[in-house]
Short mmCIF file of C-alpha atoms in Angstrom, two decimals:
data_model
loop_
_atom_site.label_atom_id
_atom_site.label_comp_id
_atom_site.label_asym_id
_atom_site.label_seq_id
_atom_site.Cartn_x
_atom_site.Cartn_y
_atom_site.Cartn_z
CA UNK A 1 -22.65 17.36 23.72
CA UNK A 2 -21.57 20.34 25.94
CA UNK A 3 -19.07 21.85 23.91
CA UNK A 4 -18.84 25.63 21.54
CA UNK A 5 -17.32 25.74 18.20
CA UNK A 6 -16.04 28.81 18.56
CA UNK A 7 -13.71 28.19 21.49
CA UNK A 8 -12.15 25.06 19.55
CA UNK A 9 -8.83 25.90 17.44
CA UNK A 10 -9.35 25.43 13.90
CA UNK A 11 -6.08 23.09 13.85
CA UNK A 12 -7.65 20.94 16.83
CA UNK A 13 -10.87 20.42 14.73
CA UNK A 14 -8.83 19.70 11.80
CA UNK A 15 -7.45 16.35 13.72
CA UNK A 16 -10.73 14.88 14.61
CA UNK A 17 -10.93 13.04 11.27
CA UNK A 18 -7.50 11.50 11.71
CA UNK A 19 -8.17 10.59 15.53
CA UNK A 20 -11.59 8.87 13.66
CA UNK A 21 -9.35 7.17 11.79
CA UNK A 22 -7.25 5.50 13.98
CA UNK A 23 -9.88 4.51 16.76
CA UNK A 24 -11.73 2.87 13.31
CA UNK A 25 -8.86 1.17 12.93
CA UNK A 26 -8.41 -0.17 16.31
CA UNK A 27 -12.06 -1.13 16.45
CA UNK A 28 -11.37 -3.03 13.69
CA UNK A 29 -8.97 -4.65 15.25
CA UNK A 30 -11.17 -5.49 17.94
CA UNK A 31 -9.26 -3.60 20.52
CA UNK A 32 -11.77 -2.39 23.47
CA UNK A 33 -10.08 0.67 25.49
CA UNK A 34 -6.99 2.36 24.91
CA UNK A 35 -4.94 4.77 27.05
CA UNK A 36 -4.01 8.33 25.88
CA UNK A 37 -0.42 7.18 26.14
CA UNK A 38 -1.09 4.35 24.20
CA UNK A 39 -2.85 6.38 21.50
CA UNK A 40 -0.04 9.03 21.45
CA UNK A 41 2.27 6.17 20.50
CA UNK A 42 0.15 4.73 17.49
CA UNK A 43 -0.78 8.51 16.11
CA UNK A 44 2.78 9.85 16.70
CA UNK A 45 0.84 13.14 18.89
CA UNK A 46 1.84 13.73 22.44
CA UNK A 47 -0.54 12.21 24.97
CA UNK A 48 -1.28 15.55 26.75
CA UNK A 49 -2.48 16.76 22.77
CA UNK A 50 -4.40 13.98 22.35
CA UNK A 51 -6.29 14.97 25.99
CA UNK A 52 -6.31 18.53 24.97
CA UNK A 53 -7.90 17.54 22.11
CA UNK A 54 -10.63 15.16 23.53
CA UNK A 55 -11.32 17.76 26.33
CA UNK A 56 -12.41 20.42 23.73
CA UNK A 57 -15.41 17.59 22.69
CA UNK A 58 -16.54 17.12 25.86
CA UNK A 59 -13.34 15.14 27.59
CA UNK A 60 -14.95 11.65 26.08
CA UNK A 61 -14.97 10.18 29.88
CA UNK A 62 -11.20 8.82 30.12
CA UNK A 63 -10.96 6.77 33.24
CA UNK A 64 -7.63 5.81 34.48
CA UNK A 65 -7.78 2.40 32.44
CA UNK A 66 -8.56 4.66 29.05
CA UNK A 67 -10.87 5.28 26.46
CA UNK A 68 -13.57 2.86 25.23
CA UNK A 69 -12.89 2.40 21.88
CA UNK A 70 -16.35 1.98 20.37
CA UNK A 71 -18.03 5.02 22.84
CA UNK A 72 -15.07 6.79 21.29
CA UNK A 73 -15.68 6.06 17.66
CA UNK A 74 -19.12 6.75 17.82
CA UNK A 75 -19.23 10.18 19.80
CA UNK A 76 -16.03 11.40 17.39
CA UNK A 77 -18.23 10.18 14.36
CA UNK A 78 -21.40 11.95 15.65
CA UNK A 79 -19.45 15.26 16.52
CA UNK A 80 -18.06 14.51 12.48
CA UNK A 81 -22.08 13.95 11.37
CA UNK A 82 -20.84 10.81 10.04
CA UNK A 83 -24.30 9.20 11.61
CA UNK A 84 -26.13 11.29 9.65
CA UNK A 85 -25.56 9.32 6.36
CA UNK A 86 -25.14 12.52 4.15
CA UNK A 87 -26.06 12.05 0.42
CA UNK A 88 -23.99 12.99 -2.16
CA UNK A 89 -23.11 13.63 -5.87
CA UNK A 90 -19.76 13.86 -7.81
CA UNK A 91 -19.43 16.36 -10.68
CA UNK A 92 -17.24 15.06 -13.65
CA UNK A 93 -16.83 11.20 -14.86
CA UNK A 94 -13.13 11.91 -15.51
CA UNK A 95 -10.37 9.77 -14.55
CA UNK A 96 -10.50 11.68 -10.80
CA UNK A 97 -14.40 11.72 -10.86
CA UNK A 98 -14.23 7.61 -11.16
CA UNK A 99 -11.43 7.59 -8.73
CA UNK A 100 -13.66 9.69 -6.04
CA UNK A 101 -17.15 7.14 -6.99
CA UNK A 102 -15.03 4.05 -5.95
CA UNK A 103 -12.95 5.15 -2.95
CA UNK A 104 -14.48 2.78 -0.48
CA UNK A 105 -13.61 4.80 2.32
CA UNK A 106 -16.58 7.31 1.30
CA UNK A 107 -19.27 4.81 1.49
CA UNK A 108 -17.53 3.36 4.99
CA UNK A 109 -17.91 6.61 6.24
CA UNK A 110 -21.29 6.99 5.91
CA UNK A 111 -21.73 8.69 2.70
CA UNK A 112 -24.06 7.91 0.26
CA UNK A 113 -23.23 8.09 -3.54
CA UNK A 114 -26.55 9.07 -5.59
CA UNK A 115 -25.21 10.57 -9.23
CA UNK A 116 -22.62 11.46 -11.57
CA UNK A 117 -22.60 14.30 -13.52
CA UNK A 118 -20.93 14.46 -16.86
CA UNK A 119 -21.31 16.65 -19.87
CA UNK A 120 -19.45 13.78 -22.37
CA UNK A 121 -22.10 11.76 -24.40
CA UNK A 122 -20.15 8.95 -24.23
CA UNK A 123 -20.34 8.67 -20.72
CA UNK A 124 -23.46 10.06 -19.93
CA UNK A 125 -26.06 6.81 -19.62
CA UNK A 126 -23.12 4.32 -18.13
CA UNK A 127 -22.76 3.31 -14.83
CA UNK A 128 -19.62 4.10 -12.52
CA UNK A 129 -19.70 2.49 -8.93
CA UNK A 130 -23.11 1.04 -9.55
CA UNK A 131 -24.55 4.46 -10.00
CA UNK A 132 -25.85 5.94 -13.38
CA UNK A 133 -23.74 8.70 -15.06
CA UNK A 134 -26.33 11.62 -16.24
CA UNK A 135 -26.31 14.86 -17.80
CA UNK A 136 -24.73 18.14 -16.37
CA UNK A 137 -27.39 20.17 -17.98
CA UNK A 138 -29.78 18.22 -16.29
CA UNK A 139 -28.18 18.81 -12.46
CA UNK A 140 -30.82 21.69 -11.53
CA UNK A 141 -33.90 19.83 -12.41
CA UNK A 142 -31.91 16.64 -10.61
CA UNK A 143 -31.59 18.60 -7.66
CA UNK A 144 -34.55 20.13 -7.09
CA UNK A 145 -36.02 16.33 -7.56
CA UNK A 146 -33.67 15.01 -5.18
CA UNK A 147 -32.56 15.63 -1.62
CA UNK A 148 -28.55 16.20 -1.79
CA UNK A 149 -26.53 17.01 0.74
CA UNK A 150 -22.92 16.75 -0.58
CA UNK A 151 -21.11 17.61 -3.90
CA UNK A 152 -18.33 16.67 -5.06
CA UNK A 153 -16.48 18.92 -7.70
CA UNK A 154 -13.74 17.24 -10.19
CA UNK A 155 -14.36 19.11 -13.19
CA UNK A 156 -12.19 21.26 -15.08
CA UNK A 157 -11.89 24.83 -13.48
CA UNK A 158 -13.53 26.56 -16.64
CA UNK A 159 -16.81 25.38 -15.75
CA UNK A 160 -16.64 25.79 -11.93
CA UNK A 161 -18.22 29.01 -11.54
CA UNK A 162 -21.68 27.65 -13.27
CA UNK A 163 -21.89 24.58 -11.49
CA UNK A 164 -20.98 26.69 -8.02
CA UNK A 165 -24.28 28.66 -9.01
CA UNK A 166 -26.79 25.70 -9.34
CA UNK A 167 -25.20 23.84 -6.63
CA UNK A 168 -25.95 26.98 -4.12
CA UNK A 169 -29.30 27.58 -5.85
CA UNK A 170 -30.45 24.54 -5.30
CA UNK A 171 -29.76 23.90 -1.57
CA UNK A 172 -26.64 21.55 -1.63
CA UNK A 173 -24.96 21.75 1.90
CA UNK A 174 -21.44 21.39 1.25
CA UNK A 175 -18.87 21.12 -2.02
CA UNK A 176 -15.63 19.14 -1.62
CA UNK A 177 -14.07 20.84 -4.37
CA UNK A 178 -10.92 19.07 -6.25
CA UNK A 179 -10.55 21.18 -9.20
CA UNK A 180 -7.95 23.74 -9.41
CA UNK A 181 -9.88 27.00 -8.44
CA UNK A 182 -10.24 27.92 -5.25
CA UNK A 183 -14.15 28.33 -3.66
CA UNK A 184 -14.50 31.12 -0.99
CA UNK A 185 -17.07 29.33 1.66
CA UNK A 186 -20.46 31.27 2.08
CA UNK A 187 -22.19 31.27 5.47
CA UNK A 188 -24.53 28.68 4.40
CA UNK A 189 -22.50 26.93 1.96
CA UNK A 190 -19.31 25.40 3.59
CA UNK A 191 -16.50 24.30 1.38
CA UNK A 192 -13.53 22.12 1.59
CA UNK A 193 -10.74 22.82 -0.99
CA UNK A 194 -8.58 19.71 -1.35
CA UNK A 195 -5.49 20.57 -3.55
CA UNK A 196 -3.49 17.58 -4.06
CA UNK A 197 -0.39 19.21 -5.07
CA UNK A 198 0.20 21.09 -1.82
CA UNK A 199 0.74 17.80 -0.26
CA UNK A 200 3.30 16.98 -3.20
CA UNK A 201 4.73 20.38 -3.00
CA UNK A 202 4.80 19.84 0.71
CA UNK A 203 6.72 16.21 0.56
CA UNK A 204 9.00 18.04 -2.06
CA UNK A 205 10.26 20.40 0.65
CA UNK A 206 10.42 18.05 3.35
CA UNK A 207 13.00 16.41 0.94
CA UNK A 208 15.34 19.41 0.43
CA UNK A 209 15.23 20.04 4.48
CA UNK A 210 16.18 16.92 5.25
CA UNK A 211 19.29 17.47 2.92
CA UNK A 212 18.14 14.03 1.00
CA UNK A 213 19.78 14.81 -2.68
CA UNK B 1 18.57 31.64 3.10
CA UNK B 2 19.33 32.43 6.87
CA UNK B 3 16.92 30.23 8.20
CA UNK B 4 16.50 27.21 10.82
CA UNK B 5 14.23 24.72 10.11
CA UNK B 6 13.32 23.41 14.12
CA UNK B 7 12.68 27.03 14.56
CA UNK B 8 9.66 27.14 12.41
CA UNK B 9 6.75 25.61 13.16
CA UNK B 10 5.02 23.00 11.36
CA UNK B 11 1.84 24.56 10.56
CA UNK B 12 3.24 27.68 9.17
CA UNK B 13 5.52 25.46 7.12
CA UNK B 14 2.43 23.51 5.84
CA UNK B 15 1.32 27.05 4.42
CA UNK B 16 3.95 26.94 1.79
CA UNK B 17 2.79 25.08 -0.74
CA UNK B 18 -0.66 27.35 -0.30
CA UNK B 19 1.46 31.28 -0.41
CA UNK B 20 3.02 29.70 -3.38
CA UNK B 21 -0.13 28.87 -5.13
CA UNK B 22 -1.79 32.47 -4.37
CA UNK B 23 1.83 33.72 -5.55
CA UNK B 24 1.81 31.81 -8.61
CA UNK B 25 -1.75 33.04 -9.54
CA UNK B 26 -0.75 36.58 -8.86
CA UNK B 27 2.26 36.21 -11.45
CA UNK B 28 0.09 34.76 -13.89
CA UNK B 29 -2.34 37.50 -13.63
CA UNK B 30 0.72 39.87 -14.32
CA UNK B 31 0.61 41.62 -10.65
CA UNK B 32 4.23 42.76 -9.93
CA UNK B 33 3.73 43.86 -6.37
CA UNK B 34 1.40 43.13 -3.84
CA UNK B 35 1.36 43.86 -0.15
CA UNK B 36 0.94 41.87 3.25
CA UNK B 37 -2.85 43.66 3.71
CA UNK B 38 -3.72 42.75 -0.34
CA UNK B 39 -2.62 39.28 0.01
CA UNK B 40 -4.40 38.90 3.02
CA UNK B 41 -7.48 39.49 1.36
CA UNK B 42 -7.05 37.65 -1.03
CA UNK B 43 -5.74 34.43 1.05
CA UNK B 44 -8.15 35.21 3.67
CA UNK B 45 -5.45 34.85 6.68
CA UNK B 46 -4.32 38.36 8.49
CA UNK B 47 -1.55 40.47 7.52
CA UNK B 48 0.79 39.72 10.66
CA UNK B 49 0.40 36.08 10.17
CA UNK B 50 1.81 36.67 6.40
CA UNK B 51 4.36 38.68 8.04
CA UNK B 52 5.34 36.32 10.55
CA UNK B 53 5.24 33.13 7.99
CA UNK B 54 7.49 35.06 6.09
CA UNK B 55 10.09 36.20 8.68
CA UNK B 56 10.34 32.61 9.41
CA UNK B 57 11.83 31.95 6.03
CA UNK B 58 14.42 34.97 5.45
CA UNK B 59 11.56 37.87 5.38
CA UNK B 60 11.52 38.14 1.19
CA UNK B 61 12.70 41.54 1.65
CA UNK B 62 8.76 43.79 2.08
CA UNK B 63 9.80 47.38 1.54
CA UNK B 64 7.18 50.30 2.20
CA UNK B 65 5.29 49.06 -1.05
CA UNK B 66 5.35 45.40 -0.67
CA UNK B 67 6.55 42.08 -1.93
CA UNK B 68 7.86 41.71 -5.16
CA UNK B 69 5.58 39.14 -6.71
CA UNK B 70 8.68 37.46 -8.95
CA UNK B 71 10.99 37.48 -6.37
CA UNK B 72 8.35 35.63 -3.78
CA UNK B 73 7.38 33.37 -6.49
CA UNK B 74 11.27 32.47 -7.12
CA UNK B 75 12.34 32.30 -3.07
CA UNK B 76 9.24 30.25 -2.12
CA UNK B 77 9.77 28.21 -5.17
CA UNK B 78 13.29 27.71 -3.87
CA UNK B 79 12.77 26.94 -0.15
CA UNK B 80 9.92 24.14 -1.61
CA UNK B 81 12.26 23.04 -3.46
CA UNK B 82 10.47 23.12 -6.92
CA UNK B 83 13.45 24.53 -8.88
CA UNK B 84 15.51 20.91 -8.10
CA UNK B 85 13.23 19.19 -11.03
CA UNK B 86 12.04 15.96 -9.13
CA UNK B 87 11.50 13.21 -11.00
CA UNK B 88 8.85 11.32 -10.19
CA UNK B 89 6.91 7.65 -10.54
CA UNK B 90 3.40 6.79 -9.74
CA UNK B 91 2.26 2.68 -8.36
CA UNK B 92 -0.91 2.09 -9.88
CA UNK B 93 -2.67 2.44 -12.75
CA UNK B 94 -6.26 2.65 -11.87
CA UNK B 95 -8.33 5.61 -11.29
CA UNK B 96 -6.38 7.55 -9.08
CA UNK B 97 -3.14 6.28 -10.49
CA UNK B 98 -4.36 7.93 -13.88
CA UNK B 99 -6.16 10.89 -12.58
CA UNK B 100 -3.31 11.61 -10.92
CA UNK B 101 -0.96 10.95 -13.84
CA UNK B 102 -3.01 13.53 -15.56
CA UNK B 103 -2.85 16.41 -12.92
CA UNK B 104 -1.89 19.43 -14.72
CA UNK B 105 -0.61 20.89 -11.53
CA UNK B 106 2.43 18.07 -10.98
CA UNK B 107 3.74 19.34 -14.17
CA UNK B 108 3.37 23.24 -13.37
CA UNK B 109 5.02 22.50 -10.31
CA UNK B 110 8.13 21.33 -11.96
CA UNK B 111 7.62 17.23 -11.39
CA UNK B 112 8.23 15.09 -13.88
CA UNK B 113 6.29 11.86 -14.30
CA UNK B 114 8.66 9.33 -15.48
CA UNK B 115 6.47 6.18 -15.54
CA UNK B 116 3.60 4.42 -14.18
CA UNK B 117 3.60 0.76 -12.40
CA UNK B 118 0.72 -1.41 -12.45
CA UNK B 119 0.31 -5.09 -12.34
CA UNK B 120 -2.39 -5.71 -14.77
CA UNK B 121 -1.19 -7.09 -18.06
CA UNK B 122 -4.03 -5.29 -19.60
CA UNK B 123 -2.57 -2.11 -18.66
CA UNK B 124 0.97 -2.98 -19.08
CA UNK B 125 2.85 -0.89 -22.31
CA UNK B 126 -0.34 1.47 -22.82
CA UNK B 127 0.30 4.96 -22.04
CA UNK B 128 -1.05 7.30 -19.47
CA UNK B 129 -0.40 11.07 -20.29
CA UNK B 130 2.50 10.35 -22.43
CA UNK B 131 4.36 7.96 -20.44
CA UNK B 132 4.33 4.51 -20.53
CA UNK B 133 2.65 1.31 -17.85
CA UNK B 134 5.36 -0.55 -16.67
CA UNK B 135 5.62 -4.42 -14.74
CA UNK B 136 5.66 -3.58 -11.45
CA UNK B 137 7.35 -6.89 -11.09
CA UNK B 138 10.02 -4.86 -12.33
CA UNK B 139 9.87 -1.76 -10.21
CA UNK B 140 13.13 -3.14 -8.58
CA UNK B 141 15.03 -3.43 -11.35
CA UNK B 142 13.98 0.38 -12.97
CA UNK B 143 14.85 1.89 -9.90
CA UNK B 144 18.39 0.76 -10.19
CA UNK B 145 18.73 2.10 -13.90
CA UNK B 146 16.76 5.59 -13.18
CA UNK B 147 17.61 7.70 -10.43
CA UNK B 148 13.42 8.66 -9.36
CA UNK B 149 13.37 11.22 -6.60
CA UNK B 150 9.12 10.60 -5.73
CA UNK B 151 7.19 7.92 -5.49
CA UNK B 152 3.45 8.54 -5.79
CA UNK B 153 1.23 4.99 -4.50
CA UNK B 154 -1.90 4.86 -6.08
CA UNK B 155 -2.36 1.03 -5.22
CA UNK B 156 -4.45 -1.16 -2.49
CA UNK B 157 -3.68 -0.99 0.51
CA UNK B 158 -2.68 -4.93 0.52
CA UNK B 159 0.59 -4.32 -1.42
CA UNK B 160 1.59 -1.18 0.31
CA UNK B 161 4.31 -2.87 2.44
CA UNK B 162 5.85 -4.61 -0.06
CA UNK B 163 6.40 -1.14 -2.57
CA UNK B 164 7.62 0.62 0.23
CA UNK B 165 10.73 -1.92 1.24
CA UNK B 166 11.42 -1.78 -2.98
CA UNK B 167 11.12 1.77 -2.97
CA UNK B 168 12.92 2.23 0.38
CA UNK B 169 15.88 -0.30 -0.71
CA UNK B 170 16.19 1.74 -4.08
CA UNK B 171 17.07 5.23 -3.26
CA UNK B 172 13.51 6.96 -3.49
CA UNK B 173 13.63 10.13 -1.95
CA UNK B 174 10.35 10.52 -0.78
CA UNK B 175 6.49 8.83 -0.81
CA UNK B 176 3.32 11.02 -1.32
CA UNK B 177 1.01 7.79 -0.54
CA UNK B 178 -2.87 7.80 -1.25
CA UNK B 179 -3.72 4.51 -0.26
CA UNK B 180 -5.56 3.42 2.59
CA UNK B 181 -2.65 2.55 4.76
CA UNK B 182 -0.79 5.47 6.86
CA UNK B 183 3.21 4.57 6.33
CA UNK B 184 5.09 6.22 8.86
CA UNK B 185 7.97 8.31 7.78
CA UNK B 186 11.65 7.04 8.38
CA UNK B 187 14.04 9.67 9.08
CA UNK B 188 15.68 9.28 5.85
CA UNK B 189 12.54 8.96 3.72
CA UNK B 190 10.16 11.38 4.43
CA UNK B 191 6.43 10.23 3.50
CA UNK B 192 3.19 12.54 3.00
CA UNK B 193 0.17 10.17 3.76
CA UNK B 194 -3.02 11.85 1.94
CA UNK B 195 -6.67 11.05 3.17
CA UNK B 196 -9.02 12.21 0.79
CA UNK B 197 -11.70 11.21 2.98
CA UNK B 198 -10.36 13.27 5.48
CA UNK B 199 -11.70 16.17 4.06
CA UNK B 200 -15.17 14.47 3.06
CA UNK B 201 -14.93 14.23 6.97
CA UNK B 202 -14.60 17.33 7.65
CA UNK B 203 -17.00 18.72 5.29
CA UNK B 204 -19.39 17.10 7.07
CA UNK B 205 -18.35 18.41 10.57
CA UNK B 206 -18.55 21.84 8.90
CA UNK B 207 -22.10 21.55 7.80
CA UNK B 208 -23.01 19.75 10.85
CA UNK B 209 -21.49 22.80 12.99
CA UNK B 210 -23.40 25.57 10.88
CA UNK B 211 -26.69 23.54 11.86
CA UNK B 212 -27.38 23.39 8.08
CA UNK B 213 -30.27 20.64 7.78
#
């Protein structure tokens, strides 16, 4: 794919999971080429953004009857490394931690649940999702056994900093970190910080613009 | 606060809820002033853009020695709307629908978690985090004796349609939905759709870019 990161706007990266999305969706539906026009109308984006977009990846080969839908969904979910069935762990076996093992879209995606950490006793040994629950303490000698490529952080923010260190130590790719401290990516390490109240915050002012009281 | 909503654009308006956080972590750690260069260290953006996020929203007053840390806290606070006390339900009572129950942050924020829906008589008149399961046979019926400003769905995707038309018909002011099933906002009912695998997506995009293998 002829294409440079660095000329690509952050924000126009940042849509290439929701375009994957929606092109899943309509290869679900068994749907075989779609328009840009068409598209715009379905994502609610204007059709010229949508071919922006696409151009920045390499242009995806539009011909004037449209897209095909399943060339589509798979160059978008190579340019994502979604075909490169990344394997990952979640940290914490907390009411978010379970949430995160089960959410089907991970595993439709292409990702590969291994382990959960936990530091209870009581839920160290049980199984969540089908895979085993094991010990925190035990995550450095698990990782240096096993080949990991994700982790997934849902732990309280105390312990965040330790965990950070063995995850970098022992060559983990990338954290998608849900607890309420903020990670600062390294070169090597990236790191997505998901904070679900911004989006509440977020619908919370949306409310008092519209004038809704 | 002088300000024009149309006028601003989106993505500096979806930085809100993120100054706010930053500001909010600054106040706890007892700064009283901080300027547009420290912030921007410690938020990793540049100084104009602070600048020019905050002109858009009445300028919060920067004198020669910077923001007052209070006063930003307070005016954000304000334009999110977080001092208006929203009160708040959540569909679902499952892992998410708990975990989310739980989050510390909804709380800080100033929402208040009301009850919690689910349709499993097993779950039905427990409590999650102090508030109790409720029929959500009856959803209908509690929405017309308790004025509920957010609706949080934490529930398959399947039902999705069905909750929204109760919720819509009952004076909800606003959806922040997690399941698998983008609703699209009506003009009077602004929705915030969240895709935690979106993230997971673009985690891996991150680490595929950096050529980290």
């Amino acid at each position: 794919m002829a294409y440079s990161e660095k000329a690509i706007p952050e924000v126009a990266q940042r849509r290439l999971p929701r375009y994957y999305r929606y092109i899943s969706e309509l290869k679900s539906k068994g749907v075989s080429r779609i328009s840009s026009a068409a598209l715009s109308r379905e994502m609610n984006v204007t059709a010229s953004q949508i071919r922006q977009d696409f151009n920045y990846f390499g242009g995806f080969g539009q011909q004037g009857y449209g897209y095909n839908v399943e060339s589509l969904y798979e160059e978008i979910g190579h340019i994502l490394g979604l075909d490169k069935k990344d394997s990952m762990i979640i940290l914490g076996a907390g009411n978010l931690g379970r949430a995160l093992a089960n959410h089907a879209a991970f595993a439709r995606r292409g990702f590969e649940l291994r382990a959960v950490f936990d530091s209870d006793p009581n839920k160290i040994g049980k199984r969540v999702n089908k895979v085993e629950v094991l010990d925190i303490a035990k995550l450095g000698e698990y990782l240096s056994d096993n080949k990991i490529d994700i982790a997934i952080l849902a732990v309280p923010k105390g312990v965040v900093p330790e965990i950070y260190e063995v995850l970098k130590e022992n060559g983990v790719k990338g954290i998608l970190n849900f607890a309420y401290m903020e990670i600062e990516s390294d070169p090597n390490l990236p790191i997505e910080n998901v904070h679900i109240s911004d989006s509440l915050m977020m619908l919370s002012y949306r409310i008092k613009q519209k004038g809704i009281e």
